[in-house]
XYZ file of N, CA and C in Angstrom:
519
model
N -22.767 -24.006 12.020
C -23.244 -24.133 11.328
C -21.760 -24.990 10.199
N -22.163 -25.756 9.462
C -22.199 -26.360 8.549
C -20.243 -26.180 7.766
N -18.898 -26.574 7.135
C -18.796 -26.300 5.928
C -19.465 -27.379 5.100
N -19.890 -27.016 3.136
C -19.966 -27.506 2.195
C -19.325 -28.161 1.636
N -18.319 -27.612 1.936
C -16.840 -28.890 1.066
C -16.397 -29.189 2.418
N -15.783 -29.938 2.010
C -14.988 -31.261 2.247
C -13.307 -31.240 2.698
N -13.118 -32.118 3.688
C -11.957 -30.731 3.442
C -10.488 -30.705 2.836
N -11.076 -31.606 2.360
C -10.018 -32.014 -0.202
C -10.535 -31.070 -0.270
N -11.414 -30.680 -0.294
C -11.930 -29.473 -1.316
C -12.070 -27.964 -0.409
N -11.479 -28.166 0.738
C -11.840 -26.729 1.732
C -10.500 -26.334 1.013
N -9.397 -28.034 1.391
C -7.373 -27.577 1.555
C -7.576 -26.698 0.193
N -7.212 -27.406 -1.182
C -7.529 -27.767 -2.322
C -7.939 -25.691 -2.409
N -8.870 -25.681 -1.637
C -10.126 -24.081 -2.255
C -8.935 -22.627 -1.420
N -8.086 -22.718 -0.725
C -7.122 -22.065 -0.044
C -5.346 -22.661 -0.644
N -5.382 -23.883 -0.680
C -4.224 -23.653 -1.739
C -3.737 -22.957 -2.818
N -4.888 -22.588 -3.227
C -5.333 -21.882 -5.075
C -4.888 -20.637 -4.592
N -4.719 -20.422 -3.054
C -4.498 -18.914 -2.936
C -3.240 -17.882 -3.373
N -2.293 -16.913 -4.442
C -1.161 -16.692 -4.272
C -1.478 -16.133 -3.349
N -0.691 -15.209 -3.331
C -0.306 -13.332 -2.103
C 0.341 -12.685 -3.565
N 1.447 -13.031 -5.105
C 1.909 -12.327 -5.572
C 0.514 -12.586 -6.809
N 1.156 -11.612 -7.601
C 0.121 -10.812 -8.874
C -0.545 -11.200 -9.070
N -2.272 -10.760 -7.652
C -3.414 -11.096 -7.624
C -4.165 -9.667 -8.937
N -4.921 -10.024 -8.939
C -6.136 -9.141 -9.802
C -6.292 -7.216 -9.518
N -6.011 -7.994 -8.349
C -6.439 -6.299 -8.192
C -4.497 -5.343 -8.174
N -3.635 -6.023 -7.794
C -2.079 -5.759 -8.020
C -2.402 -5.865 -8.817
N -2.657 -5.910 -10.070
C -1.967 -6.551 -11.625
C -3.118 -4.384 -11.910
N -4.000 -4.894 -12.123
C -4.379 -3.317 -12.247
C -4.202 -2.845 -11.862
N -3.640 -2.285 -10.336
C -2.143 -0.758 -10.206
C -1.495 -1.087 -11.472
N -1.008 -1.989 -11.558
C -0.221 -2.052 -11.680
C 0.007 -1.845 -13.438
N -0.780 -1.792 -14.232
C -1.002 -1.699 -15.567
C -1.876 -0.566 -14.861
N -2.118 0.435 -14.329
C -2.268 1.949 -14.281
C -0.715 2.657 -13.571
N -0.298 2.221 -12.861
C 0.791 3.308 -12.487
C 1.783 2.762 -14.505
N 1.868 1.989 -15.021
C 2.865 1.566 -16.280
C 2.243 2.930 -17.133
N 0.775 2.258 -17.373
C -0.058 3.419 -18.631
C 0.226 4.678 -18.459
N 0.393 5.086 -17.307
C 0.572 6.559 -17.270
C 2.114 7.486 -16.800
N 3.369 6.440 -17.294
C 4.486 6.175 -17.410
C 4.911 5.882 -16.430
N 4.944 5.586 -14.851
C 5.853 4.975 -13.329
C 6.334 4.016 -13.901
N 7.188 3.838 -13.672
C 7.779 3.235 -13.948
C 8.605 2.699 -12.154
N 8.087 0.954 -12.303
C 8.400 0.456 -10.755
C 8.600 -0.889 -10.587
N 9.765 -1.500 -8.646
C 9.683 -2.712 -9.503
C 8.461 -3.425 -8.420
N 8.309 -4.500 -8.749
C 7.389 -5.238 -7.898
C 8.673 -6.344 -6.882
N 7.877 -6.513 -4.997
C 7.909 -7.338 -4.366
C 9.710 -7.114 -3.764
N 9.964 -5.733 -3.948
C 11.415 -5.721 -3.873
C 12.041 -5.839 -2.610
N 12.804 -7.108 -2.163
C 12.945 -7.929 -1.750
C 14.106 -7.686 -0.805
N 14.573 -5.708 -0.966
C 15.340 -6.017 -0.036
C 14.593 -5.271 1.108
N 13.476 -4.327 0.533
C 12.270 -3.562 2.024
C 11.870 -4.588 2.711
N 11.170 -4.508 3.944
C 11.021 -5.428 5.333
C 9.492 -5.098 3.878
N 8.856 -6.868 4.496
C 7.434 -6.964 4.023
C 7.168 -7.229 2.296
N 8.525 -7.477 1.955
C 8.052 -7.257 0.440
C 7.437 -6.336 -0.515
N 6.820 -4.950 -0.290
C 5.990 -4.303 -0.922
C 5.659 -5.360 -2.003
N 4.174 -4.323 -2.905
C 4.109 -5.494 -4.142
C 4.805 -4.366 -5.403
N 4.212 -2.264 -4.883
C 5.281 -2.285 -5.483
C 5.775 -1.241 -5.278
N 6.976 -0.825 -5.419
C 8.063 -0.359 -4.600
C 8.222 0.991 -6.056
N 8.125 2.536 -5.792
C 8.811 3.707 -7.319
C 9.946 4.290 -6.368
N 10.748 4.105 -6.556
C 11.748 4.858 -6.134
C 12.346 5.699 -5.998
N 11.396 5.997 -7.287
C 12.090 7.541 -7.448
C 10.582 8.769 -6.256
N 9.566 8.113 -6.299
C 9.042 9.281 -5.088
C 9.087 8.324 -3.975
N 10.163 7.359 -3.905
C 10.493 6.732 -2.550
C 9.138 6.218 -1.135
N 8.220 4.934 -2.301
C 7.694 4.810 -2.135
C 7.011 3.207 -2.238
N 6.226 2.781 -1.177
C 5.709 1.254 -1.731
C 4.464 1.637 -1.334
N 3.715 1.129 -2.397
C 2.584 0.733 -2.569
C 2.114 -0.961 -2.580
N 1.102 -1.181 -1.324
C 1.192 -2.263 -0.959
C -1.411 -1.974 -1.203
N -0.964 -3.490 -2.098
C -2.302 -3.161 -3.048
C -2.887 -4.856 -2.219
N -3.777 -5.015 -1.086
C -4.340 -5.760 -0.145
C -5.358 -5.928 -0.138
N -5.479 -7.060 0.292
C -7.404 -8.669 -0.047
C -7.661 -7.798 0.890
N -9.129 -7.133 1.115
C -9.916 -6.633 2.324
C -10.798 -7.638 3.302
N -10.214 -9.059 3.239
C -9.862 -9.916 4.095
C -9.488 -10.470 4.844
N -7.955 -10.881 3.785
C -7.150 -11.383 4.234
C -6.060 -10.247 5.124
N -6.445 -9.018 5.159
C -6.174 -7.573 6.109
C -6.658 -7.229 6.172
N -8.338 -7.724 6.965
C -8.907 -7.076 7.932
C -9.036 -5.865 7.035
N -10.027 -5.371 6.732
C -9.791 -3.851 5.999
C -11.636 -3.289 6.650
N -12.007 -2.563 7.505
C -12.352 -1.579 8.209
C -12.707 -2.638 8.881
N -10.972 -2.996 10.238
C -11.032 -3.150 10.850
C -10.739 -2.090 12.100
N -10.984 -1.844 13.291
C -11.224 -0.740 14.209
C -9.926 -0.877 15.715
N -8.992 0.279 16.338
C -8.331 -0.383 17.032
C -8.624 1.047 18.446
N -8.942 -0.799 18.927
C -9.109 0.542 20.726
C -8.680 -0.460 21.719
N -7.719 0.597 22.562
C -7.004 0.181 23.620
C -5.540 -0.720 22.991
N -5.113 -0.191 22.292
C -4.706 -0.269 20.419
C -4.314 -1.786 20.974
N -5.626 -2.145 21.087
C -5.844 -4.059 19.942
C -6.522 -3.637 19.007
N -6.983 -4.467 18.100
C -7.892 -4.311 16.364
C -8.747 -5.182 16.768
N -9.537 -4.496 16.334
C -10.985 -5.649 16.675
C -11.621 -5.609 15.044
N -11.686 -7.140 15.194
C -11.718 -7.438 13.691
C -13.409 -8.005 14.276
N -14.025 -7.884 12.878
C -16.171 -7.373 12.456
C -16.082 -7.452 10.972
N -17.157 -7.520 11.226
C -17.553 -8.124 9.671
C -18.375 -6.889 9.231
N -17.301 -6.839 7.671
C -17.883 -5.117 6.729
C -18.588 -5.572 5.538
N -18.973 -4.298 5.389
C -19.435 -5.066 2.933
C -18.221 -5.775 2.661
N -16.941 -5.232 3.147
C -15.790 -5.871 1.311
C -14.865 -6.973 2.825
N -16.059 -7.473 3.759
C -15.232 -8.704 4.630
C -15.728 -9.457 6.083
N -15.974 -9.766 5.442
C -17.033 -10.810 5.158
C -16.192 -12.365 6.343
N -16.066 -11.892 7.773
C -15.251 -13.519 8.808
C -16.462 -14.848 8.834
N -15.885 -15.505 8.716
C -16.408 -17.051 8.118
C -16.889 -17.212 9.969
N -18.017 -18.308 9.775
C -18.935 -17.946 11.160
C -17.980 -19.267 11.145
N -17.730 -20.391 10.841
C -16.626 -21.407 10.638
C -15.348 -21.491 11.432
N -15.004 -21.440 12.531
C -13.313 -21.621 12.188
C -13.220 -20.335 12.558
N -14.700 -19.711 13.890
C -14.238 -18.471 13.513
C -12.880 -17.149 14.300
N -12.194 -18.007 15.202
C -11.552 -17.766 16.342
C -10.704 -17.990 15.614
N -10.329 -18.453 14.881
C -8.703 -19.532 13.836
C -8.978 -17.965 12.960
N -9.862 -17.411 12.185
C -9.824 -16.470 11.217
C -9.106 -15.195 11.858
N -10.677 -14.967 13.004
C -9.927 -13.701 13.792
C -8.532 -13.302 14.214
N -8.181 -13.762 14.599
C -6.857 -13.803 14.855
C -5.536 -14.253 13.510
N -5.665 -14.791 12.684
C -5.197 -14.727 11.888
C -5.320 -13.308 10.723
N -6.837 -12.810 11.578
C -6.142 -11.496 10.600
C -5.561 -10.769 11.493
N -6.240 -10.560 12.788
C -5.446 -9.799 13.466
C -3.521 -9.944 13.805
N -3.511 -11.052 13.081
C -1.057 -11.100 13.146
C -1.502 -10.685 12.062
N -1.699 -10.331 10.468
C -2.063 -10.105 9.035
C -1.345 -8.132 9.257
N -2.573 -7.264 10.556
C -2.950 -6.617 10.688
C -1.069 -6.098 11.321
N -1.124 -7.004 12.782
C -0.119 -6.441 13.053
C 1.070 -5.829 12.268
N 0.667 -7.257 11.819
C 2.638 -8.176 10.228
C 3.139 -6.045 9.574
N 1.558 -5.710 9.288
C 1.657 -4.354 8.324
C 1.650 -3.617 8.488
N 1.368 -3.209 9.666
C 1.451 -1.710 10.932
C 3.248 -1.696 10.770
N 3.953 -3.406 11.468
C 5.482 -3.072 11.761
C 5.529 -2.587 10.590
N 5.552 -3.962 9.580
C 6.194 -3.696 8.237
C 6.313 -1.811 8.280
N 4.922 -0.992 8.099
C 4.581 0.139 7.477
C 5.832 0.979 8.133
N 6.230 1.064 9.832
C 6.450 1.946 10.585
C 8.029 0.944 10.156
N 8.856 -0.154 9.725
C 9.909 -0.073 9.400
C 10.462 0.500 8.735
N 9.557 0.934 7.788
C 9.717 1.364 5.903
C 9.765 2.994 6.152
N 8.720 3.042 6.947
C 8.773 4.912 7.887
C 9.887 5.605 8.364
N 10.706 4.108 8.532
C 11.751 4.646 9.196
C 12.884 4.678 9.063
N 12.662 3.784 7.378
C 14.451 3.702 6.790
C 14.076 5.443 5.779
N 12.991 5.856 5.774
C 12.299 7.451 5.243
C 11.615 6.284 3.653
N 10.287 5.794 3.776
C 9.434 5.228 2.253
C 9.282 5.786 3.597
N 7.488 6.369 2.343
C 6.575 6.801 1.814
C 5.215 5.442 1.917
N 4.570 5.418 2.213
C 3.508 3.644 2.345
C 2.038 3.998 1.711
N 1.530 3.150 1.038
C -0.180 3.390 0.518
C -0.413 2.658 0.353
N -1.716 1.869 0.994
C -1.802 1.327 0.967
C -3.012 1.336 0.341
N -3.399 0.193 -0.823
C -4.670 0.699 -1.754
C -5.716 -0.646 -1.534
N -7.409 -1.052 -0.977
C -8.259 -1.953 -0.528
C -8.274 -2.388 -1.640
N -8.623 -3.731 -2.070
C -9.532 -4.342 -3.316
C -10.845 -3.913 -3.486
N -11.580 -3.774 -2.029
C -12.298 -2.784 -3.016
C -12.410 -1.500 -3.264
N -11.198 -0.878 -3.647
C -11.452 0.251 -3.623
C -11.182 0.663 -4.547
N -10.995 -0.799 -5.375
C -10.529 -0.993 -7.198
C -12.081 -2.065 -7.548
N -13.108 -2.047 -7.218
C -13.836 -2.499 -8.361
C -14.858 -1.186 -8.899
N -15.257 -1.581 -10.445
C -15.550 -1.131 -11.399
C -16.394 0.617 -11.400
N -16.662 0.473 -10.294
C -17.403 2.016 -9.797
C -16.487 2.862 -9.293
N -15.891 2.231 -8.323
C -14.662 3.277 -8.032
C -13.644 3.859 -8.446
N -13.272 2.235 -8.623
C -11.283 1.761 -9.264
C -10.562 3.589 -10.465
N -11.581 4.340 -11.186
C -10.416 5.118 -11.687
C -10.602 6.491 -10.717
N -11.740 6.382 -10.161
C -11.602 7.537 -8.560
C -9.964 6.753 -7.849
N -10.095 6.099 -7.442
C -8.900 5.576 -6.901
C -7.650 5.818 -7.001
N -7.548 5.683 -8.852
C -6.395 5.621 -8.993
C -6.352 6.750 -9.507
N -6.755 7.942 -9.183
C -6.297 9.418 -10.281
C -6.087 10.100 -8.618
N -7.130 9.333 -7.252
C -6.599 9.646 -5.955
C -5.063 9.226 -5.886
N -4.243 8.036 -6.930
C -3.389 6.966 -6.346
C -2.073 8.325 -7.359
N -2.458 8.641 -7.934
C -1.373 9.679 -8.799
C -0.968 11.113 -7.888
N -2.345 11.326 -7.854
C -2.316 12.609 -6.761
C -1.241 12.493 -6.153
N -1.485 11.657 -5.193
C -0.874 10.908 -3.204
C 0.668 11.282 -4.215
N 0.923 10.216 -4.989
C 2.864 10.571 -5.425
C 2.611 11.690 -5.755
N 2.214 12.304 -6.968
C 2.667 13.158 -7.156
C 3.392 14.599 -6.035
N 1.937 14.864 -4.771
C 1.898 15.817 -3.887
C 2.853 14.667 -3.110
N 4.342 13.797 -3.139
C 5.475 13.041 -2.402
C 6.235 13.877 -3.591
N 6.151 12.597 -4.388
C 7.327 14.022 -5.189
C 8.058 15.168 -5.010
N 6.934 16.149 -5.422
C 6.467 17.708 -5.135
C 7.508 18.296 -3.500
N 6.685 16.920 -2.764
C 7.726 17.580 -1.430
C 8.799 16.850 -0.382
N 9.408 16.196 -1.831
C 10.324 15.343 -2.077
C 11.538 15.949 -1.879
N 11.055 17.098 -3.673
C 12.181 17.335 -4.128
C 11.851 18.850 -4.459
N 11.601 19.863 -3.620
C 10.843 20.729 -3.566
C 12.776 21.637 -3.397
N 12.622 22.776 -4.818
C 13.969 23.261 -4.994
C 14.537 24.079 -3.932
N 15.763 23.792 -3.625
C 15.924 24.730 -2.669
C 16.488 25.753 -3.132
N 15.818 27.576 -3.571
C 17.156 28.381 -3.274
C 17.776 28.056 -3.332
N 18.897 29.058 -3.353
C 20.565 29.058 -3.632
C 20.313 30.798 -3.221
N 20.331 31.282 -1.957
C 20.888 33.497 -2.580
C 21.606 33.691 -2.386
N 22.511 34.756 -3.003
C 23.792 35.824 -2.609
C 23.841 35.940 -1.360
N 24.959 36.061 -0.523
C 24.661 36.784 0.396
C 24.865 38.425 -0.337
N 24.179 39.209 0.760
C 23.690 40.444 0.494
C 25.442 41.163 0.106
N 26.039 41.830 -0.424
C 27.308 42.805 -0.461
C 27.211 44.160 -0.757
N 28.225 45.070 -0.800
C 27.601 46.591 -1.731
C 28.207 46.417 -2.994
N 27.779 46.332 -3.980
C 27.587 46.390 -5.297
C 28.702 47.364 -5.943
N 29.515 47.368 -6.255
C 30.987 48.034 -7.322
C 30.895 48.048 -7.982
N 30.571 49.154 -9.171
C 30.322 49.723 -10.808
C 32.101 49.690 -10.885
N 32.292 49.170 -11.694
C 33.504 49.388 -12.640
C 34.173 50.442 -13.299
N 33.441 51.939 -12.286
C 33.499 53.476 -12.572
C 34.195 53.789 -11.217
N 33.794 52.591 -9.896
C 33.882 52.771 -8.939
C 35.242 53.010 -8.922
N 36.179 53.967 -7.575
C 37.351 53.516 -7.190
C 37.493 53.465 -5.988
């Protein structure tokens, strides 16, 4: 199957794709801000420069594009199997290039999340297809539910209990 664009047009299209401040990322950020969550964006000191960092919750949120990060891929014998799905269509032209690129992205994502976990950070991934208008509210509500659960888990009140002693009353000798 031949490409409908010239190589210059295809280059211009691909060069226009950026990794920061994407529409799905902005949807999540605006929703979090409107609901009282404060965060940093693309924190440079954390591995992978997470899209959204909530220090109070010790949580990193990655807002992933389904194509670029291989949504609905499967792990088999410690290797990713990349196949087309409803939200992630692998191009028929130059397929081996795209499959290897997506696999490298998946492996890098996994490595970054493991590094963050060893540092004590929680990682949440929000997929682009989960932010479509029909399911957006449900996705964002479940994100808040997860964040509140993390906060409560990490900030449990540890009650100090006094050791029991024999009580002495003031009138006793």
